[in-house]
Coordinates of C-alpha atoms and ligand atoms in Angstrom, one line a residue:
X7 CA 0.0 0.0 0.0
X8 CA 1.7 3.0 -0.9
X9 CA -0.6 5.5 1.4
X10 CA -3.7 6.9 1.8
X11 CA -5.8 9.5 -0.5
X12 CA -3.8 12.1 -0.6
X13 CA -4.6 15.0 2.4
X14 CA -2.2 17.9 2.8
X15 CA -1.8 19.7 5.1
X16 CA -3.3 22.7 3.9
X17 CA -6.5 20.2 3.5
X18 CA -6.6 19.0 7.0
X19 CA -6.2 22.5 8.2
X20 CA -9.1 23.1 6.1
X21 CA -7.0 25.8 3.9
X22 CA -6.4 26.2 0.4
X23 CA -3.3 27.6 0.0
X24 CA 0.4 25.8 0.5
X25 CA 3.1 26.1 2.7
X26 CA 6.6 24.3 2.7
X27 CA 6.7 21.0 5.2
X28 CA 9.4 21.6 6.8
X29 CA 11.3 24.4 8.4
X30 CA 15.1 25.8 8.2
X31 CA 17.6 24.4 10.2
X32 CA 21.5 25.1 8.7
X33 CA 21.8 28.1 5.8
X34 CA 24.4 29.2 3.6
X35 CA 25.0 32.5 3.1
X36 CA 24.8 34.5 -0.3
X37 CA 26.8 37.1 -0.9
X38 CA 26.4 39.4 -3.9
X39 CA 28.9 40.9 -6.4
X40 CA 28.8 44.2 -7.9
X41 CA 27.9 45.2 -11.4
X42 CA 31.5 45.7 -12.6
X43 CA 32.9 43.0 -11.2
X44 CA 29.8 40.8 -12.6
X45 CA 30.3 42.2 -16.3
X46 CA 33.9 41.0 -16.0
X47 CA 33.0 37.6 -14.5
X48 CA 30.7 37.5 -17.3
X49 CA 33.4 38.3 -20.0
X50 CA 35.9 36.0 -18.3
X51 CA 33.4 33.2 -18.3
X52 CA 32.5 33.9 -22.0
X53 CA 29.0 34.7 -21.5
X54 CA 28.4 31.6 -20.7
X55 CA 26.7 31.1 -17.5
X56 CA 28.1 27.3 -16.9
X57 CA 31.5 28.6 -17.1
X58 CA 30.5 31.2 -14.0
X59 CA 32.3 30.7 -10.6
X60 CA 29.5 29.8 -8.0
X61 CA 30.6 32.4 -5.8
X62 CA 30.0 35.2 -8.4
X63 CA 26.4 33.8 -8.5
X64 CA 23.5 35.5 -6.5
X65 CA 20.6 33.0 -6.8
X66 CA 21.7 30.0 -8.5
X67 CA 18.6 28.8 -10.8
X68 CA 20.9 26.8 -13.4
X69 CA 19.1 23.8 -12.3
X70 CA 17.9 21.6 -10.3
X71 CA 20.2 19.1 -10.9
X72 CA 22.1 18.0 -7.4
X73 CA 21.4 21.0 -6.0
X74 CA 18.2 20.3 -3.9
X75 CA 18.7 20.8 0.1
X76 CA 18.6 17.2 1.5
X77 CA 16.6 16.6 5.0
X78 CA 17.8 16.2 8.2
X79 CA 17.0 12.1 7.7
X80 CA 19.4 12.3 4.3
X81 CA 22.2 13.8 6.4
X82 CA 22.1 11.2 9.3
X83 CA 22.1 8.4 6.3
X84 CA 25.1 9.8 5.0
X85 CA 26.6 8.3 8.7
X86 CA 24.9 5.2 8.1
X87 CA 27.0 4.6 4.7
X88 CA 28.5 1.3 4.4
X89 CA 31.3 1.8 2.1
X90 CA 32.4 -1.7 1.4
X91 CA 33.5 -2.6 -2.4
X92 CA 30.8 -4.8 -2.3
X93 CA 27.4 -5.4 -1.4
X94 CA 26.9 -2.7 0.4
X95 CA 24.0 -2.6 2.6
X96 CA 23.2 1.0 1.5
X97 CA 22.7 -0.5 -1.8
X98 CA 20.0 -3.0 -0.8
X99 CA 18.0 0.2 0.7
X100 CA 17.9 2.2 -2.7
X101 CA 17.2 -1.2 -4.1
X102 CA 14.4 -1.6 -1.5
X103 CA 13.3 2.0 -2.3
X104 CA 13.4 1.7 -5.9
X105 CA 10.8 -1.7 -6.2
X106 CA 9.1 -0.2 -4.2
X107 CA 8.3 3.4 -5.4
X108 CA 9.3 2.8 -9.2
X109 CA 8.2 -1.1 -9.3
X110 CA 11.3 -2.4 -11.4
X111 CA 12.6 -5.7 -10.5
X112 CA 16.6 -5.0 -10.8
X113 CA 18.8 -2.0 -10.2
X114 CA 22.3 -1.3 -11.4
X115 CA 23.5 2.0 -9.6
X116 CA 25.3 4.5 -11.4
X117 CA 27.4 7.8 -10.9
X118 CA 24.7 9.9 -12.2
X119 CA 21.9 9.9 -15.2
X120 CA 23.9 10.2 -17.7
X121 CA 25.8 6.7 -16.5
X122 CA 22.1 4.7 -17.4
X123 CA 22.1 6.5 -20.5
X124 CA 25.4 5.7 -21.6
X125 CA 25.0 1.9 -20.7
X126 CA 21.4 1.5 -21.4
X127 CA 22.0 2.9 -25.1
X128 CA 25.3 0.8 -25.1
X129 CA 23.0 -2.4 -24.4
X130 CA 19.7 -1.4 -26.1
X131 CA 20.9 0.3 -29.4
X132 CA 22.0 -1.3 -32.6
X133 CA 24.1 1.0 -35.0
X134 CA 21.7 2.1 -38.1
X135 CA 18.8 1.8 -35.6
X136 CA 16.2 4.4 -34.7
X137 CA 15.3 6.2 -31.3
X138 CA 11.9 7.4 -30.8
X139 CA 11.5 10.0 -28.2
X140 CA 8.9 12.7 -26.7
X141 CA 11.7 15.4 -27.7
X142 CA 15.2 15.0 -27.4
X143 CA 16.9 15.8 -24.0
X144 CA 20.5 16.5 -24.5
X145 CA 22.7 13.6 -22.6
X146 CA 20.0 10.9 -23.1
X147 CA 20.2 11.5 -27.4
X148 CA 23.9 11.9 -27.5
X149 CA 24.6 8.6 -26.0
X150 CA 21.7 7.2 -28.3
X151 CA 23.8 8.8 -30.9
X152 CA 26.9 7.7 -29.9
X153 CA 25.6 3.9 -30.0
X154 CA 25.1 4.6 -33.3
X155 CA 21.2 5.1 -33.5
X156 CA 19.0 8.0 -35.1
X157 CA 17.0 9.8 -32.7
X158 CA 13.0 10.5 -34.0
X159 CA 11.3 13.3 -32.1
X160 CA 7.6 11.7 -31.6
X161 CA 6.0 14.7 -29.5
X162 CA 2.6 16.1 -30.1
X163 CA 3.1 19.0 -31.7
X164 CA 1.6 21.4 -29.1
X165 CA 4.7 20.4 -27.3
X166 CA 6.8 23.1 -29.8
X167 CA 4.4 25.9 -28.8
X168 CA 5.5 27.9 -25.9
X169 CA 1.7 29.1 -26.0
X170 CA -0.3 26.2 -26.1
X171 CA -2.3 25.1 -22.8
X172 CA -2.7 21.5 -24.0
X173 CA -2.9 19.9 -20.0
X174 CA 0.0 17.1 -21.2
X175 CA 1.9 18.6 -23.7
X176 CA 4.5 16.2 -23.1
X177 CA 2.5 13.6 -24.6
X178 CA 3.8 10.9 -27.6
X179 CA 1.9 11.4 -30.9
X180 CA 1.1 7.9 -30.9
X181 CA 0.6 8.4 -35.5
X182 CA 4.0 10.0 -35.5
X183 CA 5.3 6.7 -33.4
X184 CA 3.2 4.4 -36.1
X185 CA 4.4 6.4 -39.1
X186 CA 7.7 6.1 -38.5
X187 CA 7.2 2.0 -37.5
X188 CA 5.1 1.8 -41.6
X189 CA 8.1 3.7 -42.6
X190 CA 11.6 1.5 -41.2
X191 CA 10.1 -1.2 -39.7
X192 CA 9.5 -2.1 -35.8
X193 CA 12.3 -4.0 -36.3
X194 CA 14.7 -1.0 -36.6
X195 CA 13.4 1.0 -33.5
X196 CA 15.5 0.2 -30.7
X197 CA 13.1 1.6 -28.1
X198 CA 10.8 4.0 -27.2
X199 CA 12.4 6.9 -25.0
X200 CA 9.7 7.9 -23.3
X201 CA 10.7 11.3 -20.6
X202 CA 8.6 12.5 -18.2
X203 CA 7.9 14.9 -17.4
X204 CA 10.0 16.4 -21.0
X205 CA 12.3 19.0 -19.9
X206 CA 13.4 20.7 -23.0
X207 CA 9.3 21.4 -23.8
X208 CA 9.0 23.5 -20.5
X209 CA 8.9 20.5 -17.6
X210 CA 5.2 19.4 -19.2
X211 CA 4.4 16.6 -18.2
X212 CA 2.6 13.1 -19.7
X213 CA -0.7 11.7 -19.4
X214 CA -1.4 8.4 -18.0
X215 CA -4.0 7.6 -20.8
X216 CA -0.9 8.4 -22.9
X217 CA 1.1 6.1 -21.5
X218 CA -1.8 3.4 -22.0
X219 CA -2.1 4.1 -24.9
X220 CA 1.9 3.8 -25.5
X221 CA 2.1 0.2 -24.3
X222 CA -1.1 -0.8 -26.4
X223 CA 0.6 0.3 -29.1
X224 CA 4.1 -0.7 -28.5
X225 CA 3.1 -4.5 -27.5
X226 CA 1.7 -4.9 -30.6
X227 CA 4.9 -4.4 -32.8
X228 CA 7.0 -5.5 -30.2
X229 CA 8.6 -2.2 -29.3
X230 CA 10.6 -1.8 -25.0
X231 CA 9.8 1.7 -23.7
X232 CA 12.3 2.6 -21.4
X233 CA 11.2 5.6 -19.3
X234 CA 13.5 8.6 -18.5
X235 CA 12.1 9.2 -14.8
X236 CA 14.2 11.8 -14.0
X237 CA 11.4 13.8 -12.9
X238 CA 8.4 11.3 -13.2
X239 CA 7.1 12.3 -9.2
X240 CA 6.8 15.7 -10.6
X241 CA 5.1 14.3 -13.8
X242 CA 2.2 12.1 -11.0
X243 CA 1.6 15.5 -9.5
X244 CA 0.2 16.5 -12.7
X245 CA -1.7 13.7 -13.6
X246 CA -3.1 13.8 -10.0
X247 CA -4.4 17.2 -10.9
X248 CA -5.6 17.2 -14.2
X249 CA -6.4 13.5 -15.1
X250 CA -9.7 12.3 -14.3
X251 CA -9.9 9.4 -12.0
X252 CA -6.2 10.5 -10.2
X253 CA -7.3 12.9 -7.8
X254 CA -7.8 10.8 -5.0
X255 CA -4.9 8.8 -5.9
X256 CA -1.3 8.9 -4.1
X257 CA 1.6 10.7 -6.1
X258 CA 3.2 7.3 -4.8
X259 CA 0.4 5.3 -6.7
X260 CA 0.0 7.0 -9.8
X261 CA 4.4 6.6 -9.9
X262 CA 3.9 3.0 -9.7
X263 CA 0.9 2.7 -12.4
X264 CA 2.8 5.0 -14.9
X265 CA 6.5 2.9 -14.3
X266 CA 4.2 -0.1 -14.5
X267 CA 3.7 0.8 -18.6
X268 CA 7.4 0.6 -19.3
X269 CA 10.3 -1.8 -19.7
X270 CA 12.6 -0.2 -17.6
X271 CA 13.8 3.5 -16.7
X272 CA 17.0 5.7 -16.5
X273 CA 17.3 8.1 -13.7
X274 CA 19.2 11.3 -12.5
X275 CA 18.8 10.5 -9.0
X276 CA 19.9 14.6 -8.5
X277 CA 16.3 15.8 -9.2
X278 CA 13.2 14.5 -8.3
X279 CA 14.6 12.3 -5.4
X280 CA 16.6 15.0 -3.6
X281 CA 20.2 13.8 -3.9
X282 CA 23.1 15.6 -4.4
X283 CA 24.6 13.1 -6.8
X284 CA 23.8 9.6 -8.0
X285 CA 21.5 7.7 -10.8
X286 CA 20.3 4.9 -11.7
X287 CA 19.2 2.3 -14.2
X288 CA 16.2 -0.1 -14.0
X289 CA 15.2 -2.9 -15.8
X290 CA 12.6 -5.9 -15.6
X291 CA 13.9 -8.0 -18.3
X292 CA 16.6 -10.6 -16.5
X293 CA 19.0 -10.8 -19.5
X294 CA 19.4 -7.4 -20.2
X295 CA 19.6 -6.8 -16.6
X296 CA 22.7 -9.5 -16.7
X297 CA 24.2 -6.9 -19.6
X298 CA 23.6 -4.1 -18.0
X299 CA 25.1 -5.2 -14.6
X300 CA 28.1 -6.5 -16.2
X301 CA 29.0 -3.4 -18.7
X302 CA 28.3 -1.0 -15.3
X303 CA 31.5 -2.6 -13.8
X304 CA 33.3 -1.5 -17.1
X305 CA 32.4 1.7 -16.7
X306 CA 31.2 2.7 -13.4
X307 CA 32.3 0.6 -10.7
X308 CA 30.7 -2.9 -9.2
X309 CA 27.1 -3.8 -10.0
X310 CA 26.5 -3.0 -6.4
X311 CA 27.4 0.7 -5.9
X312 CA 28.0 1.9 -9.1
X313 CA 30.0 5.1 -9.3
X314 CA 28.3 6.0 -5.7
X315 CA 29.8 6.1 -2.5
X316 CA 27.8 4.2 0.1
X317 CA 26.7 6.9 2.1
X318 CA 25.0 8.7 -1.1
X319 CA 23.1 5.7 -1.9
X320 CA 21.7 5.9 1.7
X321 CA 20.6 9.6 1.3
X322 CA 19.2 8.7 -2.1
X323 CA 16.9 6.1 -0.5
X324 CA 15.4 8.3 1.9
X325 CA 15.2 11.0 -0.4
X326 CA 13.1 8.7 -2.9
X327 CA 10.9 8.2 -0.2
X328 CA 10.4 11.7 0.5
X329 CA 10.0 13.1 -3.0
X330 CA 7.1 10.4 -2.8
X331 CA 4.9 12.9 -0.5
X332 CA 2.4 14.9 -1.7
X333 CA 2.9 17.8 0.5
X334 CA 6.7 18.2 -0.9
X335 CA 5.2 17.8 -4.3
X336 CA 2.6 20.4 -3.6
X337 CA 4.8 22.9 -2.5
X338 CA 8.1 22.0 -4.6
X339 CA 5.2 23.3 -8.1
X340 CA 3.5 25.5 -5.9
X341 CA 6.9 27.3 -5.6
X342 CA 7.6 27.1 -9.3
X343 CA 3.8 28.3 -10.0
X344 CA 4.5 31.3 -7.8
X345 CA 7.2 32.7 -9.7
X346 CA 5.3 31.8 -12.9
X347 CA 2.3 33.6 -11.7
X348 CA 4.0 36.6 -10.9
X349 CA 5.8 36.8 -14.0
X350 CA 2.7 36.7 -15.8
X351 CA 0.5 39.0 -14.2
X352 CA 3.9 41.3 -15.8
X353 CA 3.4 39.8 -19.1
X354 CA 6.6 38.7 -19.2
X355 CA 6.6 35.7 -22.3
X356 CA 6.8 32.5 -20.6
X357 CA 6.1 28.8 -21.6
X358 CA 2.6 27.9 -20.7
X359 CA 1.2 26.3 -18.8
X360 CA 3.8 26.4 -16.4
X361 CA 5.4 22.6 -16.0
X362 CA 7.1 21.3 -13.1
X363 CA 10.9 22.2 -12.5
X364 CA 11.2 25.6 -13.4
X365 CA 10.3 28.5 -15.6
X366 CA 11.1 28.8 -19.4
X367 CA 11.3 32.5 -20.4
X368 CA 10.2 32.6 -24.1
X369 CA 13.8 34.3 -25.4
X370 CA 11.9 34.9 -28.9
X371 CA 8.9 36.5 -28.0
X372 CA 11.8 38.6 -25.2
X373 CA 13.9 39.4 -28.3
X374 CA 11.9 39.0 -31.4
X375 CA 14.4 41.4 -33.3
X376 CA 17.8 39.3 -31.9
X377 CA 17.6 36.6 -34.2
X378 CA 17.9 32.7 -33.8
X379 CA 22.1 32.7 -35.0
X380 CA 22.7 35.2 -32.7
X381 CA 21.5 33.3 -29.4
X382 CA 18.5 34.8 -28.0
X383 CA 18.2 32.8 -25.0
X384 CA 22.4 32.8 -24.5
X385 CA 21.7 36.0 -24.7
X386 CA 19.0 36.3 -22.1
X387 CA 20.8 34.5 -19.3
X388 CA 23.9 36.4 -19.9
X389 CA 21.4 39.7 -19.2
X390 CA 19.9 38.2 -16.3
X391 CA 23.4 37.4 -14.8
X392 CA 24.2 40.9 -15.4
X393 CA 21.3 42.7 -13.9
X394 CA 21.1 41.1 -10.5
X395 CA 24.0 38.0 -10.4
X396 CA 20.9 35.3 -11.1
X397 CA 22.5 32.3 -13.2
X398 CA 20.0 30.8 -15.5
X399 CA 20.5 28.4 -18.0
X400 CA 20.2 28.3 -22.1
X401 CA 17.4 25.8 -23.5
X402 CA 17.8 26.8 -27.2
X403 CA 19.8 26.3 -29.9
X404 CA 22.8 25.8 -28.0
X405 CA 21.5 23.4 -26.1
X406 CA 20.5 21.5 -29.2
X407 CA 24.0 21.2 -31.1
X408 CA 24.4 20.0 -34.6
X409 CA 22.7 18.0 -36.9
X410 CA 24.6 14.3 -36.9
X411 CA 24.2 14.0 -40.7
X412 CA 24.3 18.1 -41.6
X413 CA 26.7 19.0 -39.4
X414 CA 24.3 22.6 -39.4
X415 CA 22.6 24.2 -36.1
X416 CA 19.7 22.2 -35.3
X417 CA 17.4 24.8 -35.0
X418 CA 14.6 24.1 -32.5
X419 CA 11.3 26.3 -32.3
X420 CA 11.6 26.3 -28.7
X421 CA 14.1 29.2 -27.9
X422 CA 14.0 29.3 -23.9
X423 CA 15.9 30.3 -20.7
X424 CA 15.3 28.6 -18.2
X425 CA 15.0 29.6 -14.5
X426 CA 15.0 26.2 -12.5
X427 CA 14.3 25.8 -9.1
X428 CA 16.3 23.6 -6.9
X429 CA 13.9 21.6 -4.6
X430 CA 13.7 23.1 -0.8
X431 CA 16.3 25.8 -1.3
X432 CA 15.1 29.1 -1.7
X433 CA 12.3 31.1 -0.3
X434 CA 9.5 32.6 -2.0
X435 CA 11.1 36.1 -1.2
X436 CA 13.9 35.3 -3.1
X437 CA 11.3 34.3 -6.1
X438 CA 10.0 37.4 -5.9
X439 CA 13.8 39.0 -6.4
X440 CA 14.0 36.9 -9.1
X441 CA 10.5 37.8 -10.9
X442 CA 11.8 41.5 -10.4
X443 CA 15.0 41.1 -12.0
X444 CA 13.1 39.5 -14.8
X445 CA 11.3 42.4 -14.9
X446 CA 14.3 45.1 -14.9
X447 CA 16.1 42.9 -18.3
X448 CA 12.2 42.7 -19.8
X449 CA 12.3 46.8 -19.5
X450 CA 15.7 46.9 -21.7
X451 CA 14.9 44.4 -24.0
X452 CA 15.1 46.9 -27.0
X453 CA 18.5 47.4 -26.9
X454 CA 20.1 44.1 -26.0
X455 CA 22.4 42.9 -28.7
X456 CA 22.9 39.0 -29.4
X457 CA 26.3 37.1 -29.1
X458 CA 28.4 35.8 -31.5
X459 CA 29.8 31.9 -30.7
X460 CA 33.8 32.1 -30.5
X461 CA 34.7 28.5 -29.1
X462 CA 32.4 25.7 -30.0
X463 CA 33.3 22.3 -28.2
X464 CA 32.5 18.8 -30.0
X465 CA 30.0 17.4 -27.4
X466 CA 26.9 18.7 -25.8
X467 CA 28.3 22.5 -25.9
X468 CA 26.3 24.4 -24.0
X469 CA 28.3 22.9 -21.1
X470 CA 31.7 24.7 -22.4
X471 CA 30.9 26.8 -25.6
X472 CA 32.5 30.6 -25.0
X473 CA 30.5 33.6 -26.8
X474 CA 31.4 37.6 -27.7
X475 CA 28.9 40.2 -28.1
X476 CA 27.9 41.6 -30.9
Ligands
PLI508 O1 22.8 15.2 -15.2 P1 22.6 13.7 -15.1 O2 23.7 12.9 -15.8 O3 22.4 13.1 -13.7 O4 21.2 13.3 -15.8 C1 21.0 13.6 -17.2 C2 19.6 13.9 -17.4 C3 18.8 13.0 -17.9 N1 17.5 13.2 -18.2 C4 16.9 14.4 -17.9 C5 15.5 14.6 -18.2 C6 17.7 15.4 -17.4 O5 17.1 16.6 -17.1 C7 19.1 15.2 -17.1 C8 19.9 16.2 -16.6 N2 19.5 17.4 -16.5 C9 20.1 18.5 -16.1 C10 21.5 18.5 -15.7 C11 19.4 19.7 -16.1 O6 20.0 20.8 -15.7 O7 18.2 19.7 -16.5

């Protein structure tokens, strides 16, 4: 049983709005620099907000990624870490943790999500093969790509519309999916990457009827879906919400239902499950399991931890339990909602509806006269940075890279910057900072001038790409 109907505890007190549950018990200061020193910091770091020092930072909204506060439970686990080679017993806890939330029968550990992409595509992928997927995420295609396979975007098509209020907008166009299996063949689609909720669309998240749906479809041509659950708690919440015959369901129950459609899942244990570090890979089927398990001692470390030290793997179990409460979830969007909301209400362009791990500022409809070449969203976060030391992070077409077979820009309709909120970190006052700041670069907007790229790395280079303005 994994809980009751859901009752917060706004409900029991018989209020409507949310509140955080929990309170403050260790912080770390922030210190902010001036303007001067952040235009050189932003110069030296080639207007690149990944190459900033943390210390020049303000409010740190890159992402969500590791950077979520952990309890005071996760912190006494980290005492409880057993760090032998192997079979350590912190292992058999997230092991424990994961049947039990996600529903998978085996579990390879690894350093982070990108380690179960790299060794799920390793395992899964035949060269020449194709990769279906509800939009691309940037780690997950490349190592699709680097196993050799072609990577299919299969989202609705609402999905590329920052202004579209479609409730599930991260949903699989289930006749894109068929078109392409009349076109190559079921037998040259490796999988079915299915991400919830889809991060470069805006955090939207995926239906369960969708999901249905996906499996019906899938079982009959033979097809796995492996699910990228990075942030498939945040992806219940929604469903909880908006699809009828959730709403008196668990966020814990609707996980289980939706992980119970799929073959298997990747996970960045640094997001929805409130870890620092840490991932995962999950998989029902035994012999792949077997293949997985024994490529993850090549390269991560032994089948039983992974990449992770013992003590992480403790904190990771707990935190999976925790990120399974529907008061966290409730105020972890309600947070993210807030800051939408306000930036709205400014008419600020922002993707709608608002999804579940941060905001995506529309850097088009910001800068319609900066155009796509000259990196409108770079652009964005490099003004944000400037105005008030906030670090945001480019979802556009630097994030997308090159065309495999081209070799030119891929040029996504989706143009965004994204302001992502780590989990149980910052206050709602400091949301409101943020919303202003927003506000101050919005007001300039006319005369911002794009950047130009000067260094342009081989792999994935928003990480390390270095720009000039124009
Ligand atoms: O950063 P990793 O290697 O633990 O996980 C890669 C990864 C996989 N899938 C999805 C949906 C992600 O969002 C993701 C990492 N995302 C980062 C770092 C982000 O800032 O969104």
């Amino acid at each position: 049983m994994l809980g009751a109907t859901p009752q917060t505890m706004g409900q029991q007190l018989g209020r409507r709005s949310w509140a955080e549950p929990w309170k403050i018990k260790m912080v770390e200061p922030l210190r902010v620099i001036t303007r001067d020193e952040r235009e050189r910091a932003l110069r030296a770091a080639g207007y690149n907000t990944f190459l900033l020092k943390s210390d020049d930072v303000y409010i740190d909204l890159l992402t969500d990624s590791g950077t979520n506060a952990m309890s005071d439970r996760q912190w006494a686990g980290m005492l409880l870490g057993d760090e032998a080679y192997a079979g350590s017993r912190n292992f058999y806890h997230l092991e424990a943790a994961m049947q039990k939330y996600y529903g998978y029968k085996y579990l390879t550990p690894t350093h982070q999500g990108r380690g179960a992409e790299h060794i799920l595509s390793q395992i899964a992928v035949k060269p020449g093969q194709f990769v279906c997927g509800n939009m691309y995420f940037t780690t997950t295609r490349l190592h699709q790509e680097l196993a050799g396979g072609m990577f299919t975007d299969v989202i609705i098509d609402e999905a590329h519309d920052p202004a579209s209020l479609h409730p599930f907008k991260g949903n699989v166009d289930l006749r894109k999916v068929q078109a392409l299996i009349d076109q190559v063949g079921a037998q040259n689609i490796a999988y079915l990457s299915l991400a919830v909720t889809v991060n470069m669309a805006g955090g939207q998240p995926v239906s369960m009827a969708n999901a249905r749906e996906l499996r019906a479809l899938c079982n009959q041509h033979g097809i796995k879906i492996f699910l990228d659950a990075t942030r498939a708690l945040e992806n219940a919440f929604f469903i909880q919400e908006r699809e009828a015959g959730y709403q008196n369901k668990t966020l814990a129950e609707i996980l289980r239902e939706f992980c119970s459609y799929t073959d298997g899942a990747t996970m960045s244990a640094k997001k929805d499950s409130l870890a620092n570090i840490g991932g995962w890979l999950a998989l029902n089927d035994e012999e792949l399991f077997q293949e997985a398990s024994n490529l993850v001692v090549v390269y991560e470390g032994l089948h039983t931890y992974g990449g992770m030290a013992g003590r992480d793997m403790e904190a990771l179990a707990i935190g999976i339990e925790e990120s399974a409460q529907d008061d966290h979830m409730r105020a972890r969007i309600g947070q993210v909602r807030y800051l939408g909301d306000l930036l709205t209400d400014w008419g600020i362009p922002i993707v709608l509806p608002v999804g579940g791990h941060a905001i995506f500022l529309d850097a088009r409809a910001f800068y319609p006269h900066i155009p796509q070449d000259e990196f409108p969203a770079q652009t964005l976060a490099a003004e944000l940075y400037l105005d008030s030391g906030i670090r945001a992070m480019e979802r556009g077409i630097v994030s997308a890279g090159r065309n495999a077979q081209t070799g030119d820009h891929n040029r996504p309709k989706l143009e965004l910057t994204r302001l992502t909120i780590p989990r149980r970190v910052y206050t709602q006052a400091h949301m409101d900072v943020v919303a202003e700041a927003v506000k101050a670069v919005y007001e300039h907007r006319a005369t911002t001038r794009g950047l130009k790229m000067a260094f342009e790395p081989k792999y994935l280079r928003f990480f390390q790409a270095r720009f000039e303005r124009l």
